[in-house]
PDB file of C-alpha atoms in Angstrom:
ATOM      1  CA  ALA Z   1      10.781 -18.541  21.292  1.00 69.00           C
ATOM      2  CA  SER Z   2      11.085 -16.416  18.539  1.00 80.00           C
ATOM      3  CA  ASP Z   3       8.642 -13.941  19.204  1.00 81.00           C
ATOM      4  CA  LEU Z   4       9.206 -13.785  22.676  1.00 85.00           C
ATOM      5  CA  ILE Z   5      12.834 -12.823  21.205  1.00 88.00           C
ATOM      6  CA  TRP Z   6      11.092 -10.423  19.231  1.00 86.00           C
ATOM      7  CA  ARG Z   7       9.336  -8.517  21.621  1.00 88.00           C
ATOM      8  CA  GLU Z   8      12.404  -8.334  24.019  1.00 89.00           C
ATOM      9  CA  VAL Z   9      14.561  -6.512  21.255  1.00 88.00           C
ATOM     10  CA  GLU Z  10      10.994  -4.617  20.107  1.00 88.00           C
ATOM     11  CA  ARG Z  11      11.024  -3.723  24.034  1.00 89.00           C
ATOM     12  CA  ILE Z  12      14.896  -2.881  24.373  1.00 89.00           C
ATOM     13  CA  ASN Z  13      14.715  -0.633  21.372  1.00 86.00           C
ATOM     14  CA  GLU Z  14      12.516   1.315  22.796  1.00 87.00           C
ATOM     15  CA  LYS Z  15      14.452   2.779  25.164  1.00 88.00           C
ATOM     16  CA  LYS Z  16      17.883   2.066  23.931  1.00 88.00           C
ATOM     17  CA  PRO Z  17      19.313   0.704  19.900  1.00 90.00           C
ATOM     18  CA  VAL Z  18      20.040  -2.683  19.057  1.00 91.00           C
ATOM     19  CA  VAL Z  19      22.358  -3.459  16.821  1.00 93.00           C
ATOM     20  CA  VAL Z  20      22.121  -7.078  15.336  1.00 93.00           C
ATOM     21  CA  LEU Z  21      25.461  -8.353  13.777  1.00 92.00           C
ATOM     22  CA  MET Z  22      24.568 -11.633  11.610  1.00 93.00           C
ATOM     23  CA  GLY Z  23      27.126 -14.047  11.452  1.00 90.00           C
ATOM     24  CA  GLU Z  24      27.295 -17.061   8.132  1.00 91.00           C
ATOM     25  CA  ALA Z  25      23.078 -17.345   8.573  1.00 92.00           C
ATOM     26  CA  ALA Z  26      20.103 -15.658   9.939  1.00 92.00           C
ATOM     27  CA  ALA Z  27      17.660 -16.388   8.081  1.00 91.00           C
ATOM     28  CA  SER Z  28      13.997 -17.172   9.337  1.00 92.00           C
ATOM     29  CA  GLY Z  29      13.222 -16.942  12.922  1.00 91.00           C
ATOM     30  CA  GLY Z  30      16.826 -15.166  13.287  1.00 92.00           C
ATOM     31  CA  TYR Z  31      15.977 -12.980  10.398  1.00 94.00           C
ATOM     32  CA  TYR Z  32      12.202 -12.593  12.434  1.00 92.00           C
ATOM     33  CA  VAL Z  33      14.561 -12.206  15.779  1.00 91.00           C
ATOM     34  CA  SER Z  34      16.176  -8.950  13.595  1.00 92.00           C
ATOM     35  CA  ALA Z  35      13.925  -6.849  11.732  1.00 91.00           C
ATOM     36  CA  SER Z  36      12.475  -4.798  14.795  1.00 90.00           C
ATOM     37  CA  ALA Z  37      16.236  -3.939  15.681  1.00 92.00           C
ATOM     38  CA  SER Z  38      17.670  -0.188  15.325  1.00 93.00           C
ATOM     39  CA  HIS Z  39      20.912  -1.088  12.485  1.00 95.00           C
ATOM     40  CA  ILE Z  40      21.164  -4.737  10.776  1.00 95.00           C
ATOM     41  CA  VAL Z  41      24.459  -5.214  10.022  1.00 95.00           C
ATOM     42  CA  ALA Z  42      25.238  -8.678   7.611  1.00 94.00           C
ATOM     43  CA  ARG Z  43      28.676 -10.179   5.967  1.00 93.00           C
ATOM     44  CA  ARG Z  44      28.543 -10.148   2.056  1.00 93.00           C
ATOM     45  CA  ASN Z  45      28.384 -13.279   2.581  1.00 92.00           C
ATOM     46  CA  THR Z  46      25.557 -14.340   5.039  1.00 93.00           C
ATOM     47  CA  ILE Z  47      22.111 -16.014   4.512  1.00 94.00           C
ATOM     48  CA  THR Z  48      19.254 -14.143   5.338  1.00 95.00           C
ATOM     49  CA  GLY Z  49      15.990 -13.404   5.066  1.00 94.00           C
ATOM     50  CA  SER Z  50      13.718 -17.016   4.079  1.00 93.00           C
ATOM     51  CA  ILE Z  51      10.863 -14.436   4.922  1.00 94.00           C
ATOM     52  CA  GLY Z  52       8.139 -17.041   5.134  1.00 91.00           C
ATOM     53  CA  VAL Z  53       6.641 -20.059   7.444  1.00 89.00           C
ATOM     54  CA  ILE Z  54       5.987 -24.004   6.539  1.00 85.00           C
ATOM     55  CA  SER Z  55       3.992 -26.308   8.910  1.00 84.00           C
ATOM     56  CA  LEU Z  56       5.068 -30.404   8.958  1.00 81.00           C
ATOM     57  CA  ARG Z  57       2.601 -32.777  10.039  1.00 82.00           C
ATOM     58  CA  PRO Z  58       3.895 -36.684   9.535  1.00 84.00           C
ATOM     59  CA  VAL Z  59       1.616 -39.494   8.882  1.00 85.00           C
ATOM     60  CA  ALA Z  60       3.784 -42.825  10.449  1.00 84.00           C
ATOM     61  CA  MET Z  61       0.743 -45.097   9.300  1.00 84.00           C
ATOM     62  CA  GLY Z  62       2.661 -47.336   6.601  1.00 85.00           C
ATOM     63  CA  LEU Z  63       5.676 -47.602   9.453  1.00 85.00           C
ATOM     64  CA  TYR Z  64       2.985 -48.558  11.980  1.00 80.00           C
ATOM     65  CA  GLU Z  65       1.943 -51.143   9.662  1.00 83.00           C
ATOM     66  CA  LYS Z  66       5.716 -52.421   8.981  1.00 87.00           C
ATOM     67  CA  LEU Z  67       6.442 -52.306  12.650  1.00 86.00           C
ATOM     68  CA  GLY Z  68       2.972 -54.212  13.866  1.00 87.00           C
ATOM     69  CA  VAL Z  69       1.957 -51.564  16.180  1.00 83.00           C
ATOM     70  CA  ASN Z  70      -2.258 -50.303  16.599  1.00 84.00           C
ATOM     71  CA  PRO Z  71      -2.111 -46.665  18.046  1.00 80.00           C
ATOM     72  CA  VAL Z  72      -5.590 -46.051  19.627  1.00 79.00           C
ATOM     73  CA  ALA Z  73      -5.587 -42.674  20.337  1.00 77.00           C
ATOM     74  CA  VAL Z  74      -8.474 -40.943  22.742  1.00 77.00           C
ATOM     75  CA  GLU Z  75     -10.008 -37.897  21.532  1.00 76.00           C
ATOM     76  CA  ARG Z  76     -11.515 -35.220  23.061  1.00 78.00           C
ATOM     77  CA  GLY Z  77     -12.822 -31.821  21.533  1.00 73.00           C
ATOM     78  CA  ALA Z  78     -12.598 -30.580  18.142  1.00 76.00           C
ATOM     79  CA  HIS Z  79      -9.289 -31.002  16.130  1.00 73.00           C
ATOM     80  CA  SER Z  80      -7.873 -32.573  19.204  1.00 73.00           C
ATOM     81  CA  GLY Z  81      -5.717 -35.705  17.582  1.00 73.00           C
ATOM     82  CA  MET Z  82      -4.444 -33.554  14.928  1.00 77.00           C
ATOM     83  CA  GLY Z  83      -1.168 -34.091  15.914  1.00 78.00           C
ATOM     84  CA  ASP Z  84      -1.618 -38.298  15.257  1.00 80.00           C
ATOM     85  CA  PRO Z  85       0.816 -39.903  13.022  1.00 81.00           C
ATOM     86  CA  SER Z  86      -0.761 -42.886  13.068  1.00 78.00           C
ATOM     87  CA  ARG Z  87      -3.772 -41.466  10.337  1.00 81.00           C
ATOM     88  CA  SER Z  88      -4.127 -38.938   7.757  1.00 83.00           C
ATOM     89  CA  LEU Z  89      -5.853 -34.955   8.529  1.00 82.00           C
ATOM     90  CA  SER Z  90      -8.845 -34.787   7.441  1.00 82.00           C
ATOM     91  CA  GLU Z  91      -9.385 -31.920   4.590  1.00 86.00           C
ATOM     92  CA  ASP Z  92     -11.315 -29.738   7.616  1.00 86.00           C
ATOM     93  CA  GLU Z  93      -8.044 -30.374   9.571  1.00 83.00           C
ATOM     94  CA  ALA Z  94      -5.827 -29.955   7.013  1.00 86.00           C
ATOM     95  CA  GLY Z  95      -7.792 -26.124   6.386  1.00 88.00           C
ATOM     96  CA  VAL Z  96      -7.345 -25.181   9.926  1.00 87.00           C
ATOM     97  CA  LEU Z  97      -3.670 -26.136   9.789  1.00 87.00           C
ATOM     98  CA  ARG Z  98      -3.688 -23.636   6.160  1.00 89.00           C
ATOM     99  CA  ARG Z  99      -4.900 -20.995   8.397  1.00 91.00           C
ATOM    100  CA  GLN Z 100      -2.747 -21.187  11.188  1.00 89.00           C
ATOM    101  CA  VAL Z 101       0.823 -20.696   8.927  1.00 91.00           C
ATOM    102  CA  ARG Z 102      -1.144 -18.009   6.815  1.00 92.00           C
ATOM    103  CA  THR Z 103      -2.088 -16.132  10.183  1.00 93.00           C
ATOM    104  CA  VAL Z 104       2.070 -16.867  11.533  1.00 91.00           C
ATOM    105  CA  TYR Z 105       3.135 -15.942   7.692  1.00 92.00           C
ATOM    106  CA  ARG Z 106       0.498 -12.847   7.818  1.00 92.00           C
ATOM    107  CA  GLU Z 107       2.529 -12.087  11.416  1.00 93.00           C
ATOM    108  CA  PHE Z 108       5.922 -12.250  10.492  1.00 93.00           C
ATOM    109  CA  LYS Z 109       5.674 -10.090   6.862  1.00 93.00           C
ATOM    110  CA  ASP Z 110       3.931  -6.759   9.340  1.00 92.00           C
ATOM    111  CA  ARG Z 111       6.449  -7.138  11.724  1.00 91.00           C
ATOM    112  CA  VAL Z 112       8.763  -7.595   8.835  1.00 93.00           C
ATOM    113  CA  LEU Z 113       7.097  -4.094   7.564  1.00 92.00           C
ATOM    114  CA  ARG Z 114       7.028  -2.566  10.974  1.00 88.00           C
ATOM    115  CA  GLY Z 115      10.136  -3.524  11.450  1.00 89.00           C
ATOM    116  CA  ARG Z 116      12.229  -2.016   7.943  1.00 89.00           C
ATOM    117  CA  ASP Z 117       9.989   0.735   6.970  1.00 86.00           C
ATOM    118  CA  LEU Z 118       9.089  -1.456   3.381  1.00 89.00           C
ATOM    119  CA  ASP Z 119       6.473  -1.002   1.416  1.00 88.00           C
ATOM    120  CA  LYS Z 120       4.013  -4.244   0.900  1.00 90.00           C
ATOM    121  CA  GLU Z 121       4.916  -4.898  -2.692  1.00 91.00           C
ATOM    122  CA  LYS Z 122       8.176  -4.715  -2.296  1.00 91.00           C
ATOM    123  CA  LEU Z 123       7.562  -6.781   0.473  1.00 93.00           C
ATOM    124  CA  GLU Z 124       5.777  -9.597  -1.405  1.00 92.00           C
ATOM    125  CA  SER Z 125       8.283  -9.507  -3.914  1.00 93.00           C
ATOM    126  CA  ILE Z 126      11.205 -10.800  -1.350  1.00 93.00           C
ATOM    127  CA  ALA Z 127       9.577 -12.734   0.928  1.00 93.00           C
ATOM    128  CA  GLY Z 128       7.981 -16.250   0.172  1.00 91.00           C
ATOM    129  CA  GLY Z 129      10.673 -17.983   1.661  1.00 91.00           C
ATOM    130  CA  ARG Z 130      13.157 -16.479  -0.585  1.00 94.00           C
ATOM    131  CA  VAL Z 131      17.096 -16.592   0.637  1.00 95.00           C
ATOM    132  CA  TRP Z 132      19.571 -13.776   0.130  1.00 94.00           C
ATOM    133  CA  THR Z 133      23.117 -13.345   0.551  1.00 95.00           C
ATOM    134  CA  GLY Z 134      24.150 -10.353   2.937  1.00 93.00           C
ATOM    135  CA  ASP Z 135      24.449  -7.807  -0.553  1.00 95.00           C
ATOM    136  CA  GLU Z 136      20.871  -9.190  -2.435  1.00 96.00           C
ATOM    137  CA  ALA Z 137      19.737  -8.460   1.107  1.00 95.00           C
ATOM    138  CA  TYR Z 138      21.080  -4.992   1.081  1.00 95.00           C
ATOM    139  CA  GLU Z 139      19.532  -4.282  -2.208  1.00 94.00           C
ATOM    140  CA  HIS Z 140      16.526  -4.821  -0.857  1.00 94.00           C
ATOM    141  CA  ARG Z 141      16.581  -3.340   2.298  1.00 94.00           C
ATOM    142  CA  LEU Z 142      15.910  -6.414   4.275  1.00 95.00           C
ATOM    143  CA  ILE Z 143      19.820  -5.036   6.103  1.00 94.00           C
ATOM    144  CA  ASP Z 144      21.218  -1.702   6.972  1.00 94.00           C
ATOM    145  CA  GLU Z 145      25.183  -1.993   5.653  1.00 95.00           C
ATOM    146  CA  ILE Z 146      28.097  -4.386   4.971  1.00 95.00           C
ATOM    147  CA  GLY Z 147      30.218  -5.331   7.253  1.00 92.00           C
ATOM    148  CA  GLY Z 148      32.000  -6.623  10.468  1.00 90.00           C
ATOM    149  CA  TYR Z 149      31.820  -6.717  14.225  1.00 86.00           C
ATOM    150  CA  ARG Z 150      33.846  -3.285  14.585  1.00 85.00           C
ATOM    151  CA  THR Z 151      31.255  -2.205  11.972  1.00 90.00           C
ATOM    152  CA  ALA Z 152      28.367  -3.039  13.672  1.00 90.00           C
ATOM    153  CA  PHE Z 153      30.339  -1.764  17.005  1.00 86.00           C
ATOM    154  CA  ARG Z 154      30.911   1.667  15.700  1.00 87.00           C
ATOM    155  CA  LYS Z 155      27.296   1.499  14.517  1.00 90.00           C
ATOM    156  CA  ALA Z 156      25.852   1.428  18.350  1.00 88.00           C
ATOM    157  CA  ARG Z 157      28.203   3.710  19.580  1.00 86.00           C
ATOM    158  CA  GLU Z 158      26.976   6.054  16.748  1.00 88.00           C
ATOM    159  CA  LEU Z 159      23.581   5.588  17.870  1.00 89.00           C
ATOM    160  CA  ALA Z 160      23.987   5.619  21.977  1.00 84.00           C
ATOM    161  CA  GLY Z 161      25.597   8.678  21.082  1.00 86.00           C
ATOM    162  CA  ILE Z 162      29.128   8.155  22.084  1.00 79.00           C
ATOM    163  CA  ARG Z 163      32.145   9.808  20.924  1.00 74.00           C
ATOM    164  CA  GLN Z 164      34.127   8.516  18.239  1.00 70.00           C
ATOM    165  CA  ASP Z 165      37.226   9.432  19.824  1.00 69.00           C
ATOM    166  CA  VAL Z 166      36.471   7.417  23.409  1.00 65.00           C
ATOM    167  CA  PRO Z 167      38.530   4.593  23.023  1.00 62.00           C
ATOM    168  CA  GLU Z 168      37.113   0.840  22.186  1.00 63.00           C
ATOM    169  CA  ALA Z 169      37.593  -1.755  24.285  1.00 59.00           C
ATOM    170  CA  LEU Z 170      37.456  -5.452  23.937  1.00 59.00           C
ATOM    171  CA  VAL Z 171      36.909  -7.753  27.285  1.00 58.00           C
ATOM    172  CA  LYS Z 172      37.473 -11.386  26.122  1.00 57.00           C
ATOM    173  CA  ILE Z 173      36.218 -13.949  28.568  1.00 57.00           C
ATOM    174  CA  SER Z 174      37.177 -17.511  28.204  1.00 60.00           C
ATOM    175  CA  PRO Z 175      34.842 -20.687  28.221  1.00 57.00           C
ATOM    176  CA  PRO Z 176      34.830 -22.793  31.794  1.00 56.00           C
ATOM    177  CA  ARG Z 177      37.341 -25.731  31.200  1.00 57.00           C
ATOM    178  CA  SER Z 178      35.310 -27.851  32.582  1.00 53.00           C
ATOM    179  CA  GLY Z 179      31.935 -28.577  32.227  1.00 54.00           C
ATOM    180  CA  ARG Z 180      28.176 -27.543  33.911  1.00 53.00           C
ATOM    181  CA  PRO Z 181      29.113 -28.044  37.187  1.00 49.00           C
ATOM    182  CA  ALA Z 182      27.234 -30.215  39.346  1.00 48.00           C
ATOM    183  CA  PRO Z 183      24.330 -28.662  42.046  1.00 46.00           C
ATOM    184  CA  GLY Z 184      25.498 -27.815  45.186  1.00 45.00           C
ATOM    185  CA  ASP Z 185      29.233 -28.472  43.730  1.00 46.00           C
ATOM    186  CA  PRO Z 186      31.122 -25.137  42.513  1.00 49.00           C
ATOM    187  CA  SER Z 187      33.707 -26.011  39.894  1.00 54.00           C
ATOM    188  CA  GLU Z 188      36.681 -24.245  40.379  1.00 53.00           C
ATOM    189  CA  ALA Z 189      35.515 -22.577  36.471  1.00 54.00           C
ATOM    190  CA  VAL Z 190      32.771 -20.982  37.547  1.00 58.00           C
ATOM    191  CA  ARG Z 191      34.811 -19.399  41.106  1.00 62.00           C
ATOM    192  CA  GLU Z 192      37.300 -18.560  38.533  1.00 60.00           C
ATOM    193  CA  ALA Z 193      34.212 -17.039  35.983  1.00 61.00           C
ATOM    194  CA  PHE Z 194      32.892 -14.825  39.646  1.00 63.00           C
ATOM    195  CA  ASP Z 195      36.466 -13.395  39.953  1.00 64.00           C
ATOM    196  CA  MET Z 196      36.787 -12.448  36.335  1.00 62.00           C
ATOM    197  CA  THR Z 197      33.191 -11.179  37.036  1.00 65.00           C
ATOM    198  CA  ARG Z 198      34.008  -8.550  40.161  1.00 64.00           C
ATOM    199  CA  VAL Z 199      37.507  -7.728  37.950  1.00 61.00           C
ATOM    200  CA  LEU Z 200      35.846  -6.369  34.936  1.00 58.00           C
ATOM    201  CA  LEU Z 201      32.669  -4.756  37.004  1.00 62.00           C
ATOM    202  CA  ALA Z 202      35.650  -2.706  38.694  1.00 61.00           C
ATOM    203  CA  GLU Z 203      37.589  -1.639  35.102  1.00 55.00           C
ATOM    204  CA  ILE Z 204      34.305  -0.691  33.678  1.00 53.00           C
ATOM    205  CA  ARG Z 205      33.429   2.116  36.369  1.00 54.00           C
ATOM    206  CA  GLY Z 206      36.081   3.897  33.728  1.00 53.00           C
ATOM    207  CA  SER Z 207      35.069   5.810  30.795  1.00 48.00           C
ATOM    208  CA  GLY Z 208      35.052   3.604  27.489  1.00 52.00           C
ATOM    209  CA  THR Z 209      33.568   1.666  26.185  1.00 51.00           C
ATOM    210  CA  TRP Z 210      33.237  -1.956  26.568  1.00 54.00           C
ATOM    211  CA  ALA Z 211      32.048  -5.173  24.490  1.00 58.00           C
ATOM    212  CA  ILE Z 212      31.729  -8.605  26.446  1.00 54.00           C
ATOM    213  CA  ALA Z 213      31.568 -11.973  24.918  1.00 56.00           C
ATOM    214  CA  PRO Z 214      32.433 -15.506  25.137  1.00 52.00           C
ATOM    215  CA  TYR Z 215      34.584 -15.015  22.540  1.00 52.00           C
ATOM    216  CA  THR Z 216      36.783 -13.373  20.367  1.00 56.00           C
ATOM    217  CA  PHE Z 217      34.955 -11.272  17.407  1.00 55.00           C
ATOM    218  CA  SER Z 218      37.020 -10.837  13.321  1.00 60.00           C
ATOM    219  CA  ASP Z 219      35.556  -9.185  10.926  1.00 57.00           C
ATOM    220  CA  ASP Z 220      37.594 -12.012   8.420  1.00 52.00           C
TER     221      ASP Z 220
END
């Protein structure tokens, strides 16, 4: 999923600026998908970084023995049983897993290098799974600015070439009061959402910069 999001951010960034606003945490996969953005804003206490890769492969032989379970796996092809938790990895399989982890880690670092314009030595000193606060990430050039929603919104206006004297407008879309409607039975909440969308689309035709979100933004 992270790779798909990264690809879309990269694709969109070729046509229009992408500004990332980090919340309480945007580490590991969260940083992976942010690295190629035009501008990254984080709060001082945001947990970010964690440029690293780990892989877990459970071994449940002891558990199966306690439960009196005797699993039998049918395998076809080399390494087809690597995910079988009823046995330990062979040395050859462990080598395959190590190479996979190294490949993904190398790709992660390459994308950070390209997105953040860092040199390899600098990145090696701050990668390796190390976690940073927003303030520390700013010092290491993993992010571009400390701030909140308004900071990110102003930067998006600037990168998009929208004059700062154009009034801001933030439209809040309240979440539906009920749960997901059953297929073929639209709920009142869905009808309300469609009605609100029509109104918003009509208003957006006017001048101004709009940010539409399903919750209220705050710089607190």
